[in-house]
């Protein structure tokens, strides 16, 4: 099939999938009312209870799921392309955990009360630091082992610090909060959260979607890419700060949700002829569909238990991760 | 108006860390030349190629068509010089055709990866020149080392630059493809382009290069036609091996024999 046509088909299919999961997310929840009723309530301006639930609870939840999923899928694809490693992922290399730490610090120092944008900005700053640390530790070659080791170290440290800050804070719900930041959730999010995170997330998307061609050239190595006219510094800046901005903002309102950025690019890569530039948008859409679907599952499987989104994505993601490690081990032999 | 040389090199020194890898090197390379860079391991061949491409900092100057390489904009430089490094690692299982098409990147201005008919012609021609057209749809990770090397060279050919720099392109190729590669380089030179390649095969260098530059410990030991550079005493001094050299119809024949006892 014509490659351009097949790419368009893939994107169209993914858009339809996102729309479907978005609607499913809107229609699932503890209060059950019909599809038609919900849609009508969503469109109307009256202040009935159904309309209230749709506007204030379900719509922001679905929107946030869409945005966070897009962020994780897209940033996973960019990080893998940039680090030239299929194991790179915002969660695995410590970006998400560091962003959580930044967000918790902003919340518990009271900074976010003084200045609401401090929350996403602190998460963003912590995310930038983590990517730089991992990149520094892994070196220019960015070998398989060093990136993972550096990521594990940064991730563990940031998670521990997050727990420490919460444990030391005068907060009776510290244990619950720690769970939220470590596993992530879309529960009880309002439009305020959507608006708080949206600017940095969208800025990050624009930066990340701009590096596709550079990532294609980087597949051939840094020297070749540079000789082909790719500005490596620009690609590095866009990849790192784009990831930090979008993942930082996403994490600051939903906690760190793992494995999406790992699994989605990996699943879609064969369908995009392995070209990083073609993977970016597809992976973002795939991530959005996966988070929305996982969030529906969270509400279907254990509606009363407060199941965390990160649990579901990890249950799906961990086996993939194991398979990936298994395969790369065989390749190395 | 005097015509500017394609490549003018006046390097003072190239440092890697604090170690000086290359000393003073001066040469001019004109269209029509196939220049073989010779020298033992660690002589500075790769460093020289990377300096010529502007990939590493150096003291001195490198001018491409009169323009300093380190002041050229990335895209402009990519229009003048194509480079193939020694390492052949490709991060993703991209198909051979897609990989060669990446060579047209420098010429594309749109944000969306879309090949014009001119791009397509360049890609097909490059793949035919390197005899990899039949591998077009194969992912590169399924190719043999030599096939992958040829695909990567095709990528650089597709860039259609006046100057091609390649680091040990003949390594890992079978005899037929080695000779075909050198013939391709000669035909590029006949089209008014120039090729600089590092190599270890003295026989191949003797027969196919129009000019050889012999490096040793970061210095130029000899520079000139194969007949001038490949002399038994020079080879013994630089490589520490004796060699049989003869002139036959169509050029020079060099066969390395054994280590010289002086070392």
XYZ file of C-alpha atoms in Angstrom:
596
model
C 0.000 0.000 0.000
C 1.059 3.588 -0.611
C 3.016 4.549 2.524
C 1.458 8.002 2.800
C -2.009 6.542 2.520
C -1.320 3.867 5.108
C 0.030 6.501 7.496
C -3.119 8.560 7.052
C -5.228 5.473 7.688
C -3.329 4.774 10.894
C -3.793 8.332 12.166
C -7.491 8.306 11.240
C -7.973 4.984 13.006
C -6.261 6.279 16.123
C -8.327 9.473 16.131
C -11.504 7.367 15.954
C -10.203 5.209 18.804
C -9.517 8.287 20.931
C -13.022 9.613 20.216
C -14.554 6.278 21.159
C -12.626 5.966 24.420
C -13.341 9.621 25.225
C -17.090 8.975 24.924
C -16.801 5.767 26.961
C -14.998 7.728 29.649
C -17.787 10.333 29.656
C -20.415 7.630 30.098
C -18.790 5.636 32.878
C -18.998 6.443 36.557
C -20.826 5.584 39.740
C -23.917 7.611 38.813
C -25.500 5.680 35.980
C -27.631 7.367 33.432
C -28.205 6.655 29.778
C -25.966 7.661 26.930
C -28.587 9.924 25.414
C -29.379 11.573 28.725
C -25.688 12.256 29.386
C -25.093 13.736 25.963
C -28.111 16.007 26.248
C -26.994 17.129 29.711
C -23.515 17.806 28.413
C -24.838 20.097 25.697
C -27.372 21.927 27.843
C -26.835 24.898 30.119
C -29.283 23.937 32.861
C -27.990 23.188 36.335
C -29.597 19.779 36.800
C -27.684 17.114 38.692
C -26.866 15.158 35.549
C -25.569 18.268 33.807
C -23.550 19.129 36.905
C -21.931 15.695 37.032
C -21.180 15.770 33.324
C -19.725 19.290 33.356
C -17.884 19.316 36.654
C -16.719 15.726 37.071
C -16.741 13.663 33.927
C -15.773 16.187 31.275
C -12.643 17.429 33.067
C -11.717 13.849 33.910
C -12.016 12.717 30.297
C -10.255 15.833 29.000
C -7.400 15.376 31.427
C -7.140 11.712 30.506
C -6.922 12.662 26.847
C -4.266 15.307 27.457
C -2.155 13.295 29.884
C -2.305 10.240 27.627
C -1.270 12.280 24.610
C 1.592 13.761 26.626
C 2.883 10.396 27.829
C 2.635 8.685 24.439
C 4.239 11.586 22.601
C 7.040 12.163 25.102
C 7.788 8.435 25.225
C 8.176 8.366 21.442
C 10.410 11.460 21.475
C 12.613 10.228 24.329
C 13.069 6.855 22.660
C 14.033 8.543 19.404
C 16.291 11.058 21.080
C 18.100 8.588 23.345
C 18.024 6.000 20.531
C 16.748 3.465 22.983
C 13.398 1.624 23.059
C 13.478 1.540 26.868
C 13.421 5.299 27.350
C 10.189 6.522 28.888
C 9.319 9.514 31.082
C 8.427 7.176 33.966
C 11.393 4.884 33.609
C 14.075 7.542 33.322
C 12.756 9.379 36.357
C 11.015 12.364 34.762
C 7.593 11.521 36.189
C 8.870 10.777 39.687
C 10.898 13.991 39.708
C 7.933 15.999 38.459
C 5.884 14.519 41.315
C 8.542 15.652 43.761
C 8.485 19.149 42.302
C 4.699 19.277 42.519
C 4.648 18.008 46.114
C 7.259 20.573 47.125
C 5.195 23.355 45.540
C 2.069 22.135 47.327
C 3.613 21.686 50.764
C 5.739 24.803 50.862
C 2.534 26.703 50.180
C 4.002 28.151 47.018
C 1.061 26.950 44.960
C -1.346 28.892 47.188
C 0.522 32.130 46.665
C 0.861 31.573 42.959
C -1.164 28.787 41.317
C 1.166 28.352 38.325
C 3.946 27.435 40.767
C 2.573 23.882 40.792
C 3.165 23.013 37.120
C 6.310 25.163 37.014
C 7.924 23.393 39.968
C 7.072 20.010 38.429
C 8.553 21.201 35.144
C 11.773 22.400 36.779
C 12.233 19.112 38.636
C 11.600 17.225 35.390
C 14.267 19.238 33.544
C 16.792 18.487 36.290
C 16.038 14.767 36.135
C 16.483 14.525 32.348
C 19.743 16.453 32.545
C 21.036 14.229 35.350
C 20.131 11.043 33.472
C 21.682 12.360 30.285
C 24.834 13.405 32.117
C 25.147 10.018 33.828
C 24.456 8.082 30.648
C 26.984 10.066 28.585
C 26.849 10.979 24.945
C 26.599 7.421 23.691
C 23.531 6.814 25.854
C 24.058 3.097 26.194
C 21.196 0.813 27.106
C 22.445 -0.082 30.575
C 23.580 3.312 31.786
C 20.332 5.049 30.876
C 18.269 2.503 32.742
C 20.578 2.549 35.761
C 20.640 6.329 35.872
C 16.855 6.414 35.449
C 16.311 3.926 38.251
C 18.563 5.920 40.557
C 16.884 9.255 39.812
C 13.415 7.713 39.980
C 14.031 5.963 43.296
C 15.548 9.053 44.847
C 12.704 11.318 43.712
C 10.050 8.871 44.914
C 11.762 8.570 48.284
C 11.998 12.347 48.634
C 8.326 12.707 47.715
C 7.372 10.234 50.440
C 9.658 11.960 52.919
C 8.136 15.382 52.242
C 4.622 13.978 52.632
C 5.519 12.014 55.778
C 7.056 15.083 57.391
C 4.167 17.337 56.439
C 1.388 17.865 59.005
C -0.990 15.848 56.881
C -3.199 13.029 58.209
C -3.705 11.674 54.700
C -0.016 11.404 53.841
C -0.195 7.705 52.954
C -3.068 8.292 50.542
C -1.264 11.241 48.997
C 1.915 9.234 48.493
C -0.141 6.657 46.646
C -1.636 9.339 44.434
C 1.746 10.785 43.441
C 3.336 7.400 42.864
C 0.543 5.713 40.920
C -1.382 8.597 39.438
C -5.109 9.102 39.168
C -7.688 11.131 37.295
C -10.171 11.039 40.180
C -11.721 14.219 41.527
C -10.023 16.485 39.046
C -11.751 19.715 38.126
C -11.566 22.186 35.281
C -9.165 24.182 37.424
C -6.662 21.369 37.089
C -7.209 21.192 33.339
C -6.595 24.918 32.933
C -3.590 24.879 35.234
C -1.800 22.167 33.315
C -2.972 22.945 29.774
C -0.611 25.819 28.813
C 2.647 24.015 29.688
C 1.331 20.741 28.259
C 0.417 22.324 24.932
C 3.718 24.204 24.797
C 5.482 20.889 25.384
C 3.505 19.197 22.596
C 4.452 21.895 20.107
C 8.128 21.494 21.027
C 8.007 17.693 20.889
C 6.127 17.488 17.581
C 8.821 19.704 16.040
C 11.716 17.262 16.488
C 10.482 14.438 14.226
C 12.804 15.019 11.283
C 15.790 15.477 13.574
C 14.990 12.187 15.304
C 14.865 10.399 11.923
C 18.408 11.568 11.203
C 19.529 10.713 14.747
C 18.657 7.073 14.034
C 21.913 7.068 12.045
C 23.968 8.404 14.942
C 24.901 11.857 16.166
C 27.736 12.494 13.699
C 25.716 11.498 10.668
C 22.745 13.530 11.850
C 24.954 16.589 12.313
C 26.488 16.075 8.874
C 22.966 15.971 7.441
C 22.307 19.453 8.731
C 20.447 18.594 11.927
C 21.016 21.082 14.713
C 21.654 18.658 17.564
C 21.494 21.335 20.243
C 18.108 22.439 19.041
C 16.824 18.855 18.974
C 18.190 18.286 22.474
C 16.604 21.480 23.764
C 13.204 20.697 22.244
C 13.224 17.041 23.340
C 14.289 17.723 26.928
C 12.306 20.851 27.634
C 9.305 19.637 25.649
C 9.244 16.458 27.724
C 9.800 18.367 30.945
C 7.056 20.896 30.166
C 4.399 18.425 29.080
C 5.177 15.584 31.491
C 5.871 18.025 34.315
C 2.509 19.734 33.833
C 0.662 16.431 33.406
C 2.237 14.936 36.515
C 1.564 18.031 38.585
C -2.187 17.385 38.310
C -2.463 13.602 37.963
C 0.610 12.145 39.658
C 3.019 9.920 37.767
C 1.406 7.369 35.500
C 3.875 4.764 34.351
C 4.463 2.537 31.355
C 2.237 4.389 28.857
C 5.210 6.116 27.258
C 6.985 2.776 27.014
C 4.239 0.537 25.671
C 2.513 2.814 23.179
C 5.511 3.771 20.997
C 6.631 0.168 21.092
C 3.222 -1.081 19.895
C 2.896 1.497 17.140
C 6.487 1.512 15.851
C 5.991 -1.388 13.389
C 2.939 0.407 11.968
C 4.946 3.561 11.258
C 7.792 1.866 9.356
C 9.971 2.551 12.418
C 10.496 6.173 11.388
C 10.517 8.323 14.548
C 8.922 11.279 12.739
C 5.888 9.181 11.827
C 5.644 7.718 15.293
C 5.203 10.965 17.225
C 1.591 11.922 16.477
C 0.504 8.275 16.324
C 2.040 7.575 19.698
C 0.390 10.623 21.263
C -3.025 9.497 20.034
C -2.345 5.923 21.126
C -1.359 7.147 24.582
C -4.567 9.166 24.868
C -6.680 6.143 23.907
C -4.814 3.909 26.368
C -5.198 6.281 29.334
C -8.882 6.880 28.574
C -9.494 3.136 28.300
C -7.528 2.438 31.485
C -9.514 5.109 33.295
C -12.766 3.453 32.187
C -11.407 0.139 33.506
C -10.533 1.743 36.845
C -14.183 2.708 37.260
C -15.559 -0.583 35.951
C -13.382 -3.051 37.869
C -13.414 -1.576 41.348
C -15.611 1.493 41.407
C -15.684 1.780 45.202
C -12.073 0.918 45.947
C -10.335 3.980 44.534
C -8.181 1.888 42.218
C -5.306 4.023 40.940
C -4.811 4.537 37.208
C -1.114 3.738 37.457
C -1.992 0.282 38.750
C -3.922 -0.529 35.601
C -1.292 0.911 33.244
C 1.446 -0.983 35.101
C -0.521 -4.228 34.932
C -0.718 -3.737 31.166
C 2.766 -2.277 30.841
C 5.009 -4.437 32.996
C 4.622 -7.614 30.903
C 5.493 -5.540 27.821
C 8.548 -4.231 29.550
C 9.637 -7.756 30.431
C 9.122 -8.886 26.839
C 11.170 -5.938 25.622
C 14.028 -6.706 27.993
C 13.877 -10.355 26.983
C 14.105 -9.489 23.323
C 16.929 -7.008 23.662
C 18.816 -9.529 25.770
C 18.581 -12.029 22.950
C 19.762 -9.403 20.472
C 22.797 -8.605 22.574
C 23.967 -12.205 22.693
C 37.944 35.348 -11.260
C 40.038 32.469 -9.980
C 38.136 29.300 -9.263
C 37.965 28.387 -5.579
C 39.230 24.926 -4.624
C 36.500 22.507 -3.543
C 38.231 21.852 -0.228
C 41.109 23.779 1.240
C 42.610 22.486 4.478
C 45.095 24.315 6.690
C 44.813 22.632 10.069
C 47.132 23.726 12.854
C 46.157 21.186 15.442
C 43.211 19.001 16.495
C 42.828 18.147 20.152
C 40.765 15.343 21.613
C 40.568 16.212 25.270
C 44.085 17.393 26.030
C 45.787 15.009 23.601
C 46.883 16.328 20.228
C 45.615 13.883 17.607
C 46.454 15.800 14.453
C 49.290 18.211 13.814
C 49.713 20.620 10.915
C 47.935 19.399 7.822
C 47.627 21.381 4.633
C 46.102 20.183 1.401
C 43.709 21.114 -1.370
C 41.217 18.797 -2.888
C 39.790 19.519 -6.304
C 36.783 18.128 -8.168
C 37.611 14.886 -9.961
C 39.792 13.490 -7.175
C 39.327 10.232 -5.272
C 41.582 10.711 -2.276
C 42.518 7.700 -0.140
C 43.485 8.472 3.450
C 45.989 5.870 4.576
C 47.734 5.255 7.855
C 47.965 2.760 10.696
C 45.298 2.536 13.411
C 45.274 5.682 15.493
C 47.025 7.744 12.820
C 44.219 10.294 12.870
C 42.280 9.363 9.736
C 38.833 9.447 11.352
C 39.687 12.608 13.265
C 40.754 14.284 10.026
C 37.526 13.272 8.271
C 35.420 14.534 11.169
C 37.338 17.807 11.223
C 36.847 18.259 7.477
C 33.121 17.786 8.038
C 33.123 20.338 10.853
C 31.903 17.791 13.398
C 34.679 18.423 15.916
C 36.488 21.612 16.896
C 39.916 22.230 15.397
C 42.593 24.910 15.238
C 43.220 26.216 11.744
C 40.854 26.476 8.849
C 38.859 24.237 6.542
C 37.269 25.963 3.558
C 34.645 24.340 1.370
C 34.255 26.259 -1.876
C 35.902 29.141 -0.083
C 33.552 29.087 2.909
C 34.780 28.216 6.426
C 33.193 24.893 7.392
C 32.553 25.797 11.016
C 30.673 28.931 10.064
C 28.341 27.250 7.604
C 24.739 26.726 8.586
C 23.911 23.025 9.082
C 21.711 22.780 6.014
C 24.146 24.651 3.817
C 26.956 22.345 4.925
C 24.806 19.288 4.262
C 24.381 20.545 0.701
C 28.164 20.558 0.218
C 29.470 17.576 2.202
C 28.055 14.124 2.833
C 29.668 11.980 5.512
C 29.518 8.282 6.370
C 31.112 7.331 9.699
C 32.872 4.091 10.461
C 30.199 2.893 12.877
C 27.201 1.425 11.134
C 24.653 1.376 13.906
C 21.096 2.297 12.998
C 18.796 2.702 15.978
C 15.520 1.454 14.476
C 14.565 -1.255 11.958
C 14.003 1.313 9.200
C 13.656 -0.079 5.671
C 16.614 0.384 3.339
C 14.593 2.657 1.040
C 13.468 4.889 3.915
C 17.033 5.070 5.186
C 18.437 6.131 1.822
C 15.632 8.691 1.536
C 16.907 10.301 4.759
C 19.805 11.487 2.612
C 17.370 13.843 0.915
C 16.525 15.438 4.244
C 19.002 18.246 3.748
C 17.277 19.188 0.525
C 13.761 19.103 1.878
C 12.307 22.293 3.183
C 8.821 21.212 4.162
C 8.035 20.064 7.672
C 6.292 16.929 6.448
C 8.555 14.217 5.129
C 7.535 14.147 1.493
C 9.762 13.235 -1.412
C 9.592 15.214 -4.631
C 10.108 13.391 -7.931
C 13.622 14.843 -7.953
C 14.248 13.317 -4.508
C 12.867 10.003 -5.654
C 15.167 10.002 -8.679
C 18.182 10.682 -6.431
C 17.193 7.882 -4.050
C 16.652 5.332 -6.810
C 19.898 6.320 -8.531
C 21.891 6.078 -5.297
C 20.423 2.660 -4.526
C 21.211 1.391 -8.000
C 24.745 2.720 -7.791
C 25.339 0.810 -4.545
C 23.505 -2.281 -5.839
C 20.955 -2.223 -3.011
C 17.763 -1.601 -5.019
C 16.580 -5.144 -4.414
C 16.965 -4.638 -0.648
C 14.660 -1.587 -0.694
C 11.897 -2.980 1.491
C 14.157 -4.899 3.902
C 14.521 -3.489 7.427
C 18.197 -2.631 7.932
C 18.561 -4.842 10.997
C 17.957 -7.893 8.784
C 20.774 -6.965 6.392
C 24.303 -8.378 6.506
C 27.121 -6.054 7.583
C 28.248 -5.430 4.021
C 24.716 -4.839 2.748
C 24.087 -2.352 5.548
C 27.351 -0.566 4.769
C 26.274 -0.203 1.150
C 22.844 1.105 2.144
C 24.489 3.715 4.386
C 26.794 4.809 1.566
C 23.760 5.024 -0.735
C 22.213 7.335 1.859
C 25.204 9.669 1.514
C 25.165 9.420 -2.298
C 21.495 10.440 -2.289
C 22.586 13.681 -0.656
C 24.261 14.488 -4.023
C 26.959 16.737 -2.604
C 30.090 17.931 -4.405
C 32.197 16.346 -1.657
C 31.790 12.898 -0.079
C 33.730 11.888 3.034
C 33.581 8.248 4.077
C 35.355 6.434 6.881
C 36.524 2.970 5.838
C 33.672 2.353 3.399
C 35.339 -0.716 1.890
C 35.704 -2.569 5.192
C 33.389 -5.558 5.333
C 32.555 -5.570 1.626
C 33.192 -8.599 -0.591
C 35.767 -8.159 -3.414
C 33.161 -7.485 -6.084
C 31.442 -4.806 -4.031
C 34.779 -3.296 -2.988
C 35.730 -2.845 -6.623
C 32.255 -1.617 -7.523
C 32.409 0.874 -4.660
C 35.718 2.254 -5.896
C 34.377 2.409 -9.445
C 31.357 4.319 -8.156
C 33.656 6.785 -6.451
C 35.625 7.171 -9.662
C 32.461 7.818 -11.644
C 31.389 10.447 -9.070
C 34.794 12.069 -9.545
C 34.337 11.968 -13.317
C 31.059 13.853 -12.794
C 33.067 16.653 -11.196
C 32.714 15.677 -7.572
C 35.377 14.607 -5.076
C 35.578 11.701 -2.640
C 37.809 11.370 0.417
C 37.873 7.930 1.991
C 39.964 6.357 4.703
C 41.095 2.809 4.032
C 43.503 0.046 5.014
C 43.548 -1.991 1.809
C 46.711 -0.773 0.063
C 45.976 -2.793 -3.072
C 42.572 -1.176 -3.461
C 44.044 2.250 -2.732
C 46.825 1.771 -5.269
C 44.497 0.781 -8.038
C 41.501 3.057 -7.616
C 42.462 6.266 -5.847
C 43.702 9.192 -7.919
C 45.635 10.450 -4.943
C 46.749 9.132 -1.567
C 47.468 10.933 1.674
C 49.454 8.860 4.131
C 49.116 9.805 7.793
C 51.207 8.659 10.711
C 50.798 9.910 14.283
C 48.787 12.888 13.175
C 51.243 14.070 10.521
C 51.180 13.783 6.736
C 54.005 11.441 5.714
C 53.321 11.448 1.994
C 50.802 13.044 -0.327
C 50.519 12.383 -4.034
C 49.669 9.824 -6.676
C 49.703 6.129 -5.647
C 53.038 5.666 -7.413
C 54.599 8.420 -5.314
C 53.126 7.426 -1.964
C 53.252 3.645 -2.086
C 56.946 2.917 -2.065
C 58.397 -0.072 -0.177
C 60.504 2.113 2.138
C 57.555 4.377 3.035
C 55.271 1.413 3.694
C 57.933 -0.240 5.841
C 58.531 2.958 7.794
C 54.850 3.722 8.480
C 53.200 0.313 8.684
C 56.200 -1.811 9.634
C 55.565 -4.346 6.888
C 57.393 -5.216 3.723
C 55.441 -5.052 0.476
C 55.646 -6.284 -3.062
C 54.887 -3.506 -5.513
C 54.608 -3.892 -9.272
C 53.212 -1.937 -12.136
C 50.826 -3.805 -14.366
C 48.474 -2.787 -17.105
C 45.963 -0.390 -15.609
C 47.902 0.597 -12.520
C 49.816 -0.374 -9.475
C 49.654 -3.687 -7.618
C 50.562 -3.759 -3.934
C 50.729 -6.870 -1.822
C 51.713 -6.675 1.834
C 54.151 -9.448 2.737
C 55.328 -9.631 6.352
C 56.475 -7.526 9.293
C 59.838 -5.917 8.751
C 62.529 -7.053 11.143
C 63.501 -3.482 12.033
C 60.521 -3.254 14.382
